[in-house]
Coordinates of N, CA and C and ligand atoms in Angstrom, one line a residue:
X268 N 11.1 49.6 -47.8 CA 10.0 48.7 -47.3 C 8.7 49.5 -47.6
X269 N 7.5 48.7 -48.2 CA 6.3 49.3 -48.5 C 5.8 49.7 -47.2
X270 N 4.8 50.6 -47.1 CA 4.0 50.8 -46.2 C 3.2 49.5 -45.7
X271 N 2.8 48.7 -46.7 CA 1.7 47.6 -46.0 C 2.8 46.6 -45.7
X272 N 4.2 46.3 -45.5 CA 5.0 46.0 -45.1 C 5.6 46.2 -43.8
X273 N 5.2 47.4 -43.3 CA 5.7 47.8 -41.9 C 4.7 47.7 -40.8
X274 N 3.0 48.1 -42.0 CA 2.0 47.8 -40.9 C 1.8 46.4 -40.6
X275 N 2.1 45.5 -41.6 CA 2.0 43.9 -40.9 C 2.6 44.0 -40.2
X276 N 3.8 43.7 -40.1 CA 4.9 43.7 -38.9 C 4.2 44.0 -37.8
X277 N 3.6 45.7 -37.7 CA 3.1 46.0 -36.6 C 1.6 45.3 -35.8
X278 N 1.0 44.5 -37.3 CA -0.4 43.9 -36.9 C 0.2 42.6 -36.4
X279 N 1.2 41.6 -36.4 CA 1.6 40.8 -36.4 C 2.5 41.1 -34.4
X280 N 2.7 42.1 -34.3 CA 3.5 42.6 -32.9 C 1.7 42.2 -32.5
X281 N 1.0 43.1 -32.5 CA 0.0 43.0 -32.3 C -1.0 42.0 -31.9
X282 N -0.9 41.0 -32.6 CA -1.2 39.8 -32.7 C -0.9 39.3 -31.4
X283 N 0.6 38.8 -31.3 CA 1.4 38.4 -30.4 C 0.9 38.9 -28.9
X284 N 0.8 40.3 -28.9 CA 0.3 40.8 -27.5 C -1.0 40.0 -27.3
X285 N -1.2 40.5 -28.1 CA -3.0 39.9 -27.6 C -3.3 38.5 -27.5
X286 N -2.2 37.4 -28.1 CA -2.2 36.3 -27.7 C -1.6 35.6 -26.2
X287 N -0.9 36.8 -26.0 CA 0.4 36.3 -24.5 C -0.6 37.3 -24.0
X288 N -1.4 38.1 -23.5 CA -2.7 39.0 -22.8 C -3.5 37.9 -22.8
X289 N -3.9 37.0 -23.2 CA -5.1 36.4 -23.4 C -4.8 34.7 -22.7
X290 N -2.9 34.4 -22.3 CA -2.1 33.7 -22.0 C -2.9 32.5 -23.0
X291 N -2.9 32.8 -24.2 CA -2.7 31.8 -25.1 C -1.5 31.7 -26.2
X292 N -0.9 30.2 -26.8 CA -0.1 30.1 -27.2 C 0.7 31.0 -28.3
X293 N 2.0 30.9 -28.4 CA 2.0 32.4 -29.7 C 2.0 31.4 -30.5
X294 N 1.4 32.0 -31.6 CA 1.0 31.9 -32.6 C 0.3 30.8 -33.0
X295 N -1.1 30.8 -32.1 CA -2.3 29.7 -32.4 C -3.0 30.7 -33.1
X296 N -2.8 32.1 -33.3 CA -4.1 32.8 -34.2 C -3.1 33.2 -35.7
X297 N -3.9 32.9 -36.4 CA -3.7 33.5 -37.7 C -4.3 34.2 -38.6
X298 N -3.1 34.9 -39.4 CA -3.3 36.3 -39.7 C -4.0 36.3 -40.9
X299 N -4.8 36.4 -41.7 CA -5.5 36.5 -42.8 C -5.6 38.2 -43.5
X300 N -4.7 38.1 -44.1 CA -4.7 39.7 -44.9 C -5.6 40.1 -45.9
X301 N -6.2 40.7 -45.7 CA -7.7 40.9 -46.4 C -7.1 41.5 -47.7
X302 N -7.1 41.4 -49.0 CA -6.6 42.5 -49.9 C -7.2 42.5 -51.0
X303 N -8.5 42.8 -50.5 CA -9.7 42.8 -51.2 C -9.5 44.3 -52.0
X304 N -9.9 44.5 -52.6 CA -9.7 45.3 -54.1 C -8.3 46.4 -54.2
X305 N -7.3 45.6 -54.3 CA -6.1 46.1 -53.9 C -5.7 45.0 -54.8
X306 N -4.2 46.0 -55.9 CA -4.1 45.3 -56.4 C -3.1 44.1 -56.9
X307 N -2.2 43.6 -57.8 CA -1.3 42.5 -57.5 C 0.3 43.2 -56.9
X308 N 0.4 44.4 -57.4 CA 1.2 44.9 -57.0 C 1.2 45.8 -55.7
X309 N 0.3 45.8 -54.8 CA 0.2 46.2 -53.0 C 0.1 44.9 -53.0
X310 N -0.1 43.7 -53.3 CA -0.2 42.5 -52.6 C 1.2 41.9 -52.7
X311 N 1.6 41.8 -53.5 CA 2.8 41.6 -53.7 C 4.7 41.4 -52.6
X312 N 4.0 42.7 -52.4 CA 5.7 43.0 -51.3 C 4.9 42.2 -49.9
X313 N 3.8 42.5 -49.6 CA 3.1 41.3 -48.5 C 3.6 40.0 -48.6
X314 N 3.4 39.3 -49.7 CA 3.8 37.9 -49.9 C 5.7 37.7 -49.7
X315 N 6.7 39.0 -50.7 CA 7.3 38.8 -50.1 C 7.9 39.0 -48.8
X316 N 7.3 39.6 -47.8 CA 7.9 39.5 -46.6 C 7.2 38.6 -46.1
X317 N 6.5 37.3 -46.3 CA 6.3 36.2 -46.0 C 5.1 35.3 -45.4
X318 N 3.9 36.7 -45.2 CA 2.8 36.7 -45.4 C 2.0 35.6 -46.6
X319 N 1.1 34.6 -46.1 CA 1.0 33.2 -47.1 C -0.9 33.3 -46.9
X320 N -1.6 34.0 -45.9 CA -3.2 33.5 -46.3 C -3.2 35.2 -46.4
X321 N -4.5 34.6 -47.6 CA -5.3 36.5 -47.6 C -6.5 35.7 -47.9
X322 N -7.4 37.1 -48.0 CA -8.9 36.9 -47.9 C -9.2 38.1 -49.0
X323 N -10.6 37.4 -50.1 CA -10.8 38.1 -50.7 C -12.3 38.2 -50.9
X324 N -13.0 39.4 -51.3 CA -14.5 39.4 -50.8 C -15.5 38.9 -52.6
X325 N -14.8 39.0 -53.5 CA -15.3 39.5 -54.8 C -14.7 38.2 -55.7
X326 N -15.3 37.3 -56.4 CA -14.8 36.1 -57.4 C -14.2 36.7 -58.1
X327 N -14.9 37.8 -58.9 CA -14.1 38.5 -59.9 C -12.6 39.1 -59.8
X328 N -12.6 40.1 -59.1 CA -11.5 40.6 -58.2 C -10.5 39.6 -58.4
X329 N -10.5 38.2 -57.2 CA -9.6 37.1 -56.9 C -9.0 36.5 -58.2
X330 N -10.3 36.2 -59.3 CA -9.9 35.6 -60.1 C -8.3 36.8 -61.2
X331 N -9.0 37.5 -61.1 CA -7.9 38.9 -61.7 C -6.9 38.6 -60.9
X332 N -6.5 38.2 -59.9 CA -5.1 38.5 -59.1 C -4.6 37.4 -59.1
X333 N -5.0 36.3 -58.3 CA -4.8 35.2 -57.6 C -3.9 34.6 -58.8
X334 N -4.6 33.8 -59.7 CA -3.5 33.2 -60.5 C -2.1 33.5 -60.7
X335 N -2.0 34.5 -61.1 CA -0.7 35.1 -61.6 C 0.2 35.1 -60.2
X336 N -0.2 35.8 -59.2 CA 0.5 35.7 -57.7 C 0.7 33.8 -57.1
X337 N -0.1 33.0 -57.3 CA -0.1 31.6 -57.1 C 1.1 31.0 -58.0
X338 N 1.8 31.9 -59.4 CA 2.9 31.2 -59.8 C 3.8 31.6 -59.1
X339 N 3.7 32.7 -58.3 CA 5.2 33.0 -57.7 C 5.4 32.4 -56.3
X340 N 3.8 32.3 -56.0 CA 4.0 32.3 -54.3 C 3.1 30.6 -54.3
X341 N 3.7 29.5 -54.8 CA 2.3 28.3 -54.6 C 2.0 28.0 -53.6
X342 N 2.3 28.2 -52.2 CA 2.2 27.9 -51.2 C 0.9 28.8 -50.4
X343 N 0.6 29.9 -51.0 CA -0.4 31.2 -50.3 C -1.4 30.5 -50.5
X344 N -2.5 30.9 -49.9 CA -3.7 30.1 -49.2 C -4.6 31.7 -49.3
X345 N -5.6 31.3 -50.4 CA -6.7 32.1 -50.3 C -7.7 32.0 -49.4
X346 N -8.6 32.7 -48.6 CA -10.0 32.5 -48.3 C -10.8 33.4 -48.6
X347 N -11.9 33.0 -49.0 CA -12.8 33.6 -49.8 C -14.5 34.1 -48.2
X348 N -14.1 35.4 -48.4 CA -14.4 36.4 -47.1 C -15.8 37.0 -47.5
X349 N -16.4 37.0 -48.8 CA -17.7 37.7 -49.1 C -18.7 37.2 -49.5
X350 N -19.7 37.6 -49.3 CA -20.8 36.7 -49.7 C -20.8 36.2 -51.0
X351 N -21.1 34.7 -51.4 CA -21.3 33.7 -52.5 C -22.4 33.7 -53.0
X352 N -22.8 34.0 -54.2 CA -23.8 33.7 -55.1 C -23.3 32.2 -55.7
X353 N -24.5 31.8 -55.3 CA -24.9 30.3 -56.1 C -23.7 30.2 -57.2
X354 N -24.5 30.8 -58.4 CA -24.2 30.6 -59.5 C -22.5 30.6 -59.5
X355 N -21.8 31.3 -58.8 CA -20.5 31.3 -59.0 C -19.7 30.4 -58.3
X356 N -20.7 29.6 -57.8 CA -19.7 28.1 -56.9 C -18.7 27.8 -57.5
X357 N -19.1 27.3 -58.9 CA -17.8 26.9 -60.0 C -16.7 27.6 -59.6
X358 N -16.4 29.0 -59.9 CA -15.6 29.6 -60.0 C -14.7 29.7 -58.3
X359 N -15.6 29.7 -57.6 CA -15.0 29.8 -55.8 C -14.3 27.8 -56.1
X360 N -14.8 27.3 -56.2 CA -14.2 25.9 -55.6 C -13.0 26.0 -56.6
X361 N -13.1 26.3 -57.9 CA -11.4 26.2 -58.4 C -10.4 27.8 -57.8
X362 N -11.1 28.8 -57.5 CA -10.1 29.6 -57.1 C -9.8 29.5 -55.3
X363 N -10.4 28.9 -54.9 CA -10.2 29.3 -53.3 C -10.0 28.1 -52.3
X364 N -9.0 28.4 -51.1 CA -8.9 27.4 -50.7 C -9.7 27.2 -49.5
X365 N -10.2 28.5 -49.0 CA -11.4 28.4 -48.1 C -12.3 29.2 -48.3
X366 N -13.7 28.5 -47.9 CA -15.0 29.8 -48.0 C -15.3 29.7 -46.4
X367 N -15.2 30.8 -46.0 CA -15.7 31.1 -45.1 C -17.3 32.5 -45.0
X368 N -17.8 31.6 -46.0 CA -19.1 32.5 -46.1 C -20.3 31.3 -46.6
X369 N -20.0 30.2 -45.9 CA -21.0 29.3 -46.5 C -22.8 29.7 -45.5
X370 N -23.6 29.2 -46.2 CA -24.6 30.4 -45.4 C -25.8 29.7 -45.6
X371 N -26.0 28.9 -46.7 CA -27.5 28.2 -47.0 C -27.6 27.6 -47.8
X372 N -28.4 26.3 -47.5 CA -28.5 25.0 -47.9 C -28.5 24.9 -49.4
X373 N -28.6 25.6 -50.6 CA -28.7 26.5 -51.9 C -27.3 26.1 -51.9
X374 N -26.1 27.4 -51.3 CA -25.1 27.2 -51.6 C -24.4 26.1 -51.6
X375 N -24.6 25.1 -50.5 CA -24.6 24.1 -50.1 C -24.3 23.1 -50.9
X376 N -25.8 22.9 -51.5 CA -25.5 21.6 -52.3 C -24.8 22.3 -53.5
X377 N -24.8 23.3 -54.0 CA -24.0 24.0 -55.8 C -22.9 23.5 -55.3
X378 N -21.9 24.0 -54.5 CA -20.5 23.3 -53.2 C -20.1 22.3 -54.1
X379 N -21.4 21.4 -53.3 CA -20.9 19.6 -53.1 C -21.1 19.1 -54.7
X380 N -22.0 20.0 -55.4 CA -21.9 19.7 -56.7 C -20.7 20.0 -57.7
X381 N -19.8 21.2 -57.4 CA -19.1 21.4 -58.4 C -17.6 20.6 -57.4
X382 N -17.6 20.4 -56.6 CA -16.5 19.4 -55.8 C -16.8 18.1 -56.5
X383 N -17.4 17.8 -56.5 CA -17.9 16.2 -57.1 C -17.7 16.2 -58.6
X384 N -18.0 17.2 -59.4 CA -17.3 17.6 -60.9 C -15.9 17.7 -60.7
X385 N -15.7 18.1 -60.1 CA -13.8 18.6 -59.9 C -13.1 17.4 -59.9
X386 N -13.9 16.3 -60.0 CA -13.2 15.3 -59.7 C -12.1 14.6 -58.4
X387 N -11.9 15.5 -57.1 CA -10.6 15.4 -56.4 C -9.5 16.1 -56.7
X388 N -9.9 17.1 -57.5 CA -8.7 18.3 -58.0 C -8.9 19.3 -56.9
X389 N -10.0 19.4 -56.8 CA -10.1 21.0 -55.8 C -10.8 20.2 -54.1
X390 N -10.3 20.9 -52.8 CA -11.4 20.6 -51.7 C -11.0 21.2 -50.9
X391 N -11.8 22.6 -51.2 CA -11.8 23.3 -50.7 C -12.6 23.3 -49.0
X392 N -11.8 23.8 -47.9 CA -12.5 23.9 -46.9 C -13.3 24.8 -46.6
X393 N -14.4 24.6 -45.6 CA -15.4 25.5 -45.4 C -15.6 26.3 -44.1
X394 N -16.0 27.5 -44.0 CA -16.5 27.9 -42.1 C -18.2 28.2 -42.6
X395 N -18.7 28.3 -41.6 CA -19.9 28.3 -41.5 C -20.0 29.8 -41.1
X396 N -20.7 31.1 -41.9 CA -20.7 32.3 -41.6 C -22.2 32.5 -40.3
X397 N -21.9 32.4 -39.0 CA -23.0 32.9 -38.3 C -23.1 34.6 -38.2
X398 N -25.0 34.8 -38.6 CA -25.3 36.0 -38.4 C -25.4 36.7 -37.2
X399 N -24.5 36.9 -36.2 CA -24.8 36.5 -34.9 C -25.7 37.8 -34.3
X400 N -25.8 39.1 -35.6 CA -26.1 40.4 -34.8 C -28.1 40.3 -35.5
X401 N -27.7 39.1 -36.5 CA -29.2 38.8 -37.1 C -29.9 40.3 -37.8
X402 N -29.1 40.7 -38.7 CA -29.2 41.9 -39.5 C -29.9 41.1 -40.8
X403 N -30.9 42.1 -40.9 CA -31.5 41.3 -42.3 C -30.6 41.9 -43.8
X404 N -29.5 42.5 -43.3 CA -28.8 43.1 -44.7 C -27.5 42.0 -44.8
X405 N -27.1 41.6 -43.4 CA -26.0 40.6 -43.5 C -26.5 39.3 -43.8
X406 N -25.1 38.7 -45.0 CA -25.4 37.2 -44.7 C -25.0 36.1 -43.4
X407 N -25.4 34.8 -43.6 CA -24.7 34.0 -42.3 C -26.3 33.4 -42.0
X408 N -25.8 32.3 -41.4 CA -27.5 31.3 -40.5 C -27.1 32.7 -39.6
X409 N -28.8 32.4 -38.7 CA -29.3 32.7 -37.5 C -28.6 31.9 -36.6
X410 N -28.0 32.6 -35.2 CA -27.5 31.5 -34.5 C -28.3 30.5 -34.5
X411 N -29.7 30.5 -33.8 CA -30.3 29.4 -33.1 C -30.1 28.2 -34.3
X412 N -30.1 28.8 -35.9 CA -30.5 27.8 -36.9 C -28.7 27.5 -36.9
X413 N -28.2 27.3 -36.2 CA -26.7 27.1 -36.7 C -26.2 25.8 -36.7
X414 N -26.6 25.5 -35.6 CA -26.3 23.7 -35.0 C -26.9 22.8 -36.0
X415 N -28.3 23.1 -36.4 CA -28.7 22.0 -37.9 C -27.9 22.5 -38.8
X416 N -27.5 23.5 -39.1 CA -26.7 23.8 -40.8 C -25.5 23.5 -40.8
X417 N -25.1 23.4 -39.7 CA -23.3 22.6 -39.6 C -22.9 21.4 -40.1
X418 N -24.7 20.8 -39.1 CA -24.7 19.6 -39.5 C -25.2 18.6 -40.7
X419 N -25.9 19.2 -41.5 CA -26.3 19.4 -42.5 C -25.1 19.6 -43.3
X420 N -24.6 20.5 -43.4 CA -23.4 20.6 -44.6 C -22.3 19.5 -44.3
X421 N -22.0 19.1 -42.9 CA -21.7 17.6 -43.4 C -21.8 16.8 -43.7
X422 N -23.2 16.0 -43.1 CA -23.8 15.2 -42.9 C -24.8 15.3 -44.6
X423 N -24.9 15.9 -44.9 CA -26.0 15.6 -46.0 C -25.2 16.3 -47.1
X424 N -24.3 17.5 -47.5 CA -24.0 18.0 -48.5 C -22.4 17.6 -48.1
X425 N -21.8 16.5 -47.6 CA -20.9 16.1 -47.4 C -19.2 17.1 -47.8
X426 N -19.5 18.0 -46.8 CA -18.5 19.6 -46.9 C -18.0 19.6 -45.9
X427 N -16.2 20.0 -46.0 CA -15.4 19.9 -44.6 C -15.2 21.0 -43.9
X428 N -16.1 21.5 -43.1 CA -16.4 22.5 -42.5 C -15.5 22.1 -41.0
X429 N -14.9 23.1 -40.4 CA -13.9 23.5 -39.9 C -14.1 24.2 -38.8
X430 N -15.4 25.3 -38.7 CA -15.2 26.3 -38.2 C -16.2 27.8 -38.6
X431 N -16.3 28.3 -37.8 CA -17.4 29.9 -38.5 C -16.6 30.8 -38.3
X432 N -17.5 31.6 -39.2 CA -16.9 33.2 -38.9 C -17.9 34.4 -39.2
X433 N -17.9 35.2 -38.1 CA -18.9 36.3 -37.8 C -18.5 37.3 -38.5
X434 N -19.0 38.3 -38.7 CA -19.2 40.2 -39.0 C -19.9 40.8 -37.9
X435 N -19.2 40.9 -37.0 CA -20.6 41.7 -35.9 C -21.1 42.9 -36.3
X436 N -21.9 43.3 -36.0 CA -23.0 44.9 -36.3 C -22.0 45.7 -36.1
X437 N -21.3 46.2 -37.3 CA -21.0 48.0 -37.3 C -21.1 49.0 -35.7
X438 N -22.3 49.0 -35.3 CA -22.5 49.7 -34.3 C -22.9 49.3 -32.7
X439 N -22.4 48.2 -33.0 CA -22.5 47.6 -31.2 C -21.1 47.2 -31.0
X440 N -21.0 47.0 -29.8 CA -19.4 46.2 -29.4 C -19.7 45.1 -29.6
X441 N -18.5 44.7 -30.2 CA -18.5 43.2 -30.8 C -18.1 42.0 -29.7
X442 N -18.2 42.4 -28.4 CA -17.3 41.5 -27.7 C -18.4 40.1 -27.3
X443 N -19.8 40.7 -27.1 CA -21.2 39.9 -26.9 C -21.2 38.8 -28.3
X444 N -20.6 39.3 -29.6 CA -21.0 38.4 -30.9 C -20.1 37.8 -30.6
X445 N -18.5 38.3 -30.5 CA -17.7 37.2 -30.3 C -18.1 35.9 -29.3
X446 N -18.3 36.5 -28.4 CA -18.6 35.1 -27.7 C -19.2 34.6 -27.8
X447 N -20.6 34.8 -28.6 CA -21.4 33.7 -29.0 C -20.9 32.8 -30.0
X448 N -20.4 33.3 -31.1 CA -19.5 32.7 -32.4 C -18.6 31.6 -31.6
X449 N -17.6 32.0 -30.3 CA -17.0 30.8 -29.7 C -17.5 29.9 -29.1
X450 N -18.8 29.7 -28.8 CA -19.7 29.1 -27.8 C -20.5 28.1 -29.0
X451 N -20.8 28.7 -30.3 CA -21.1 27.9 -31.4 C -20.2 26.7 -31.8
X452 N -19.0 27.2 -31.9 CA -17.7 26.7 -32.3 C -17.9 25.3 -31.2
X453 N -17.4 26.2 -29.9 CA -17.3 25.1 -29.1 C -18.1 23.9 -28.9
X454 N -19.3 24.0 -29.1 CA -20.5 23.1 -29.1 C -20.6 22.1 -29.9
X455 N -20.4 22.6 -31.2 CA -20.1 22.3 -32.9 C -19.1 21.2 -32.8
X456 N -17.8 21.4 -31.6 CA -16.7 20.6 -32.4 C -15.8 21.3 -33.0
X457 N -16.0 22.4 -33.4 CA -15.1 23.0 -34.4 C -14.3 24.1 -34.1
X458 N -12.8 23.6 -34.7 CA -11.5 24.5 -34.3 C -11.2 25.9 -34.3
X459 N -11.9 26.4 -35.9 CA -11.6 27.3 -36.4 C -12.6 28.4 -36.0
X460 N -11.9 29.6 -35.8 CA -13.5 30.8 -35.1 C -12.7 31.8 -35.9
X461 N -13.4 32.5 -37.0 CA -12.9 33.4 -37.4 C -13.0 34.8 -37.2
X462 N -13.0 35.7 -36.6 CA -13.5 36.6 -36.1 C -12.6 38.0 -35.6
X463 N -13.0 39.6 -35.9 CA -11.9 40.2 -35.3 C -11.7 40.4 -37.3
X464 N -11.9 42.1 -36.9 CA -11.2 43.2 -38.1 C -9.8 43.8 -37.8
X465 N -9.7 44.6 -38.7 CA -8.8 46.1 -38.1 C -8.9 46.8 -36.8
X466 N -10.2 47.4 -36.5 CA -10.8 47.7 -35.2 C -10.9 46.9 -34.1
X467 N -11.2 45.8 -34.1 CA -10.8 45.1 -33.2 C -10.6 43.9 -33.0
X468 N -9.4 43.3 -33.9 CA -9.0 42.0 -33.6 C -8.2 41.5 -32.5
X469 N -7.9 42.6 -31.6 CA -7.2 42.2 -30.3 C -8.5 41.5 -29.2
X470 N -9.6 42.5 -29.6 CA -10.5 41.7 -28.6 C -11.0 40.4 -28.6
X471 N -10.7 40.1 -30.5 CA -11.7 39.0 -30.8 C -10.5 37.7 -30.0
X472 N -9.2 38.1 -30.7 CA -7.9 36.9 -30.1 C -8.3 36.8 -28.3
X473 N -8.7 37.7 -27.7 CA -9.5 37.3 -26.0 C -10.3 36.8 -25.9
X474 N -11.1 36.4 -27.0 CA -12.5 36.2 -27.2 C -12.6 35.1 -27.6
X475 N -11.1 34.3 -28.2 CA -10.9 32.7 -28.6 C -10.7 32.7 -30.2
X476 N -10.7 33.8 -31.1 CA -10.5 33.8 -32.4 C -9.0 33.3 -32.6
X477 N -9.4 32.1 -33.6 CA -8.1 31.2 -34.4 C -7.4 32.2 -35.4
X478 N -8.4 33.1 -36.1 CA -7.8 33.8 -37.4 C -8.8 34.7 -37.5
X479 N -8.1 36.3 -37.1 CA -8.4 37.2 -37.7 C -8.2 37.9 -39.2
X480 N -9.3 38.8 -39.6 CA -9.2 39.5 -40.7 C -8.7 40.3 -40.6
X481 N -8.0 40.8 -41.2 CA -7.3 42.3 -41.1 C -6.9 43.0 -42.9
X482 N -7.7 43.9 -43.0 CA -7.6 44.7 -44.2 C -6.5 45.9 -44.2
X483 N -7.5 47.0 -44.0 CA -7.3 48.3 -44.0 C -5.7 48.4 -42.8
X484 N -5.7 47.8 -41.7 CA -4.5 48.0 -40.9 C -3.3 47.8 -41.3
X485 N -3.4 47.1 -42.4 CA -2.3 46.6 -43.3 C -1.8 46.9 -44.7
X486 N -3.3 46.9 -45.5 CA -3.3 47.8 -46.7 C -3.2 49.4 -46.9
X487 N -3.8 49.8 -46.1 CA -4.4 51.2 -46.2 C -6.1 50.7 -46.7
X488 N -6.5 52.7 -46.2 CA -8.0 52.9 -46.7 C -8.3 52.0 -48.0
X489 N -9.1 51.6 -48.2 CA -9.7 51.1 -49.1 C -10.5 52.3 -50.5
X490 N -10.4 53.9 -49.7 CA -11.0 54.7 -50.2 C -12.5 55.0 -50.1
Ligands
PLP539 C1 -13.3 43.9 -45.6 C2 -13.5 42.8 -44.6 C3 -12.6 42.5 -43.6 C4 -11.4 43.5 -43.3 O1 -11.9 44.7 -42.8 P1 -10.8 45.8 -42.3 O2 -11.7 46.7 -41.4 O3 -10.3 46.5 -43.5 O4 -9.8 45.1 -41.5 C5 -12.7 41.4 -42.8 N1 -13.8 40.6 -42.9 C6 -14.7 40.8 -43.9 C7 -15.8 39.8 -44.1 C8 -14.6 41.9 -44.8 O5 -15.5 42.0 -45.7

């Protein structure tokens, strides 16, 4: 058994605790395995022990892996976890089955433009990335600006948004972002709270997170 084979299992034990701690349902949160620059073969023994969503931060990257792994596994479910440059919409709407980094009305309409080219081939779903630590290095709306941009990416760039997902600040506890991110959600309508790394996705599943990220706990260092 690979190494990132035994640590799922254990992120997945994991999981479980902190969903029966939090006396919510087992398995209403889901696992999203980050395996961002890692390559088809560490991804690989993942999929086969039965592991189906990952998250990837880089078009380029995804596009290198994803296809060839989508012949073996059709059923795996990409989401797309790093920030989107415009220009590469094209390429995210045919490789990914979620963005969860939609961020501004730019991106927005490129989105609804290359979905509308795709003809009904691709539809892809979307979260709304809130900045909730309001870092001018991170992307994501400003909370306050969140409630128009949700609505907006429905309502006017006609995108099936689902749900956000935060990065809280590196160096604060993240338990104050989480709860804002579910207080958005809740307000919004929307199911999906994405939220919760390596470090601490037990707090975020207390916190109301649908689906954590988890990289490094599962892969190893990144280096
Ligand atoms: C890399 C990354 C993760 C996973 O981080 P780990 O600390 O390795 O679990 C989760 N979310 C985003 C947006 C990331 O870029």
């Amino acid at each position: 058994m690979s190494d990132a084979v035994s640590r799922l299992a254990e992120v997945k034990d994991a999981i479980a605790k902190a969903e029966s701690g939090a006396k919510r349902p087992a398995g209403s949160v889901a696992l999203v395995a980050v395996s961002k620059t890692f390559p088809v073969e560490a991804i690989e023994p993942v999929l086969a022990a039965g592991q189906r969503v990952f998250g990837e931060n880089y078009v380029q990257d995804a596009k290198a892996k994803w296809p060839e792994l989508r012949q073996r596994y059709p059923d795996a479910v990409v989401h797309m976890i790093g920030p989107l440059q415009s220009n590469k919409a094209k390429e995210a709407v045919a490789l990914f089955d979620v963005i969860e980094t939609l961020d501004r009305p730019s991106l927005a309409r490129e989105l609804q433009k290359e979905i509308q080219k795709a003809g009904g081939t691709r539809a892809p779903r979307f979260l709304v990335q809130v900045n909730t630590g309001a870092e001018p290095q991170k992307g994501g709306v400003l909370p306050e600006e969140a409630d128009a941009f949700i609505k907006a990416c429905r309502e006017q760039y006609g995108l099936a948004v689902e749900g956000v997902m935060c990065i809280p600040p590196a160096d604060e506890p993240p338990a104050p972002h989480f709860a804002l991110l579910t207080t958005i959600a809740r307000r919004n309508g929307l199911k999906v709270i994405s939220m919760g790394m390596s470090a601490d996705y037990p707090v975020a599943i207390a916190m109301g997170a649908t689906h954590v990220r988890v990289g490094s706990a599962i892969f190893g260092s990144r280096g």
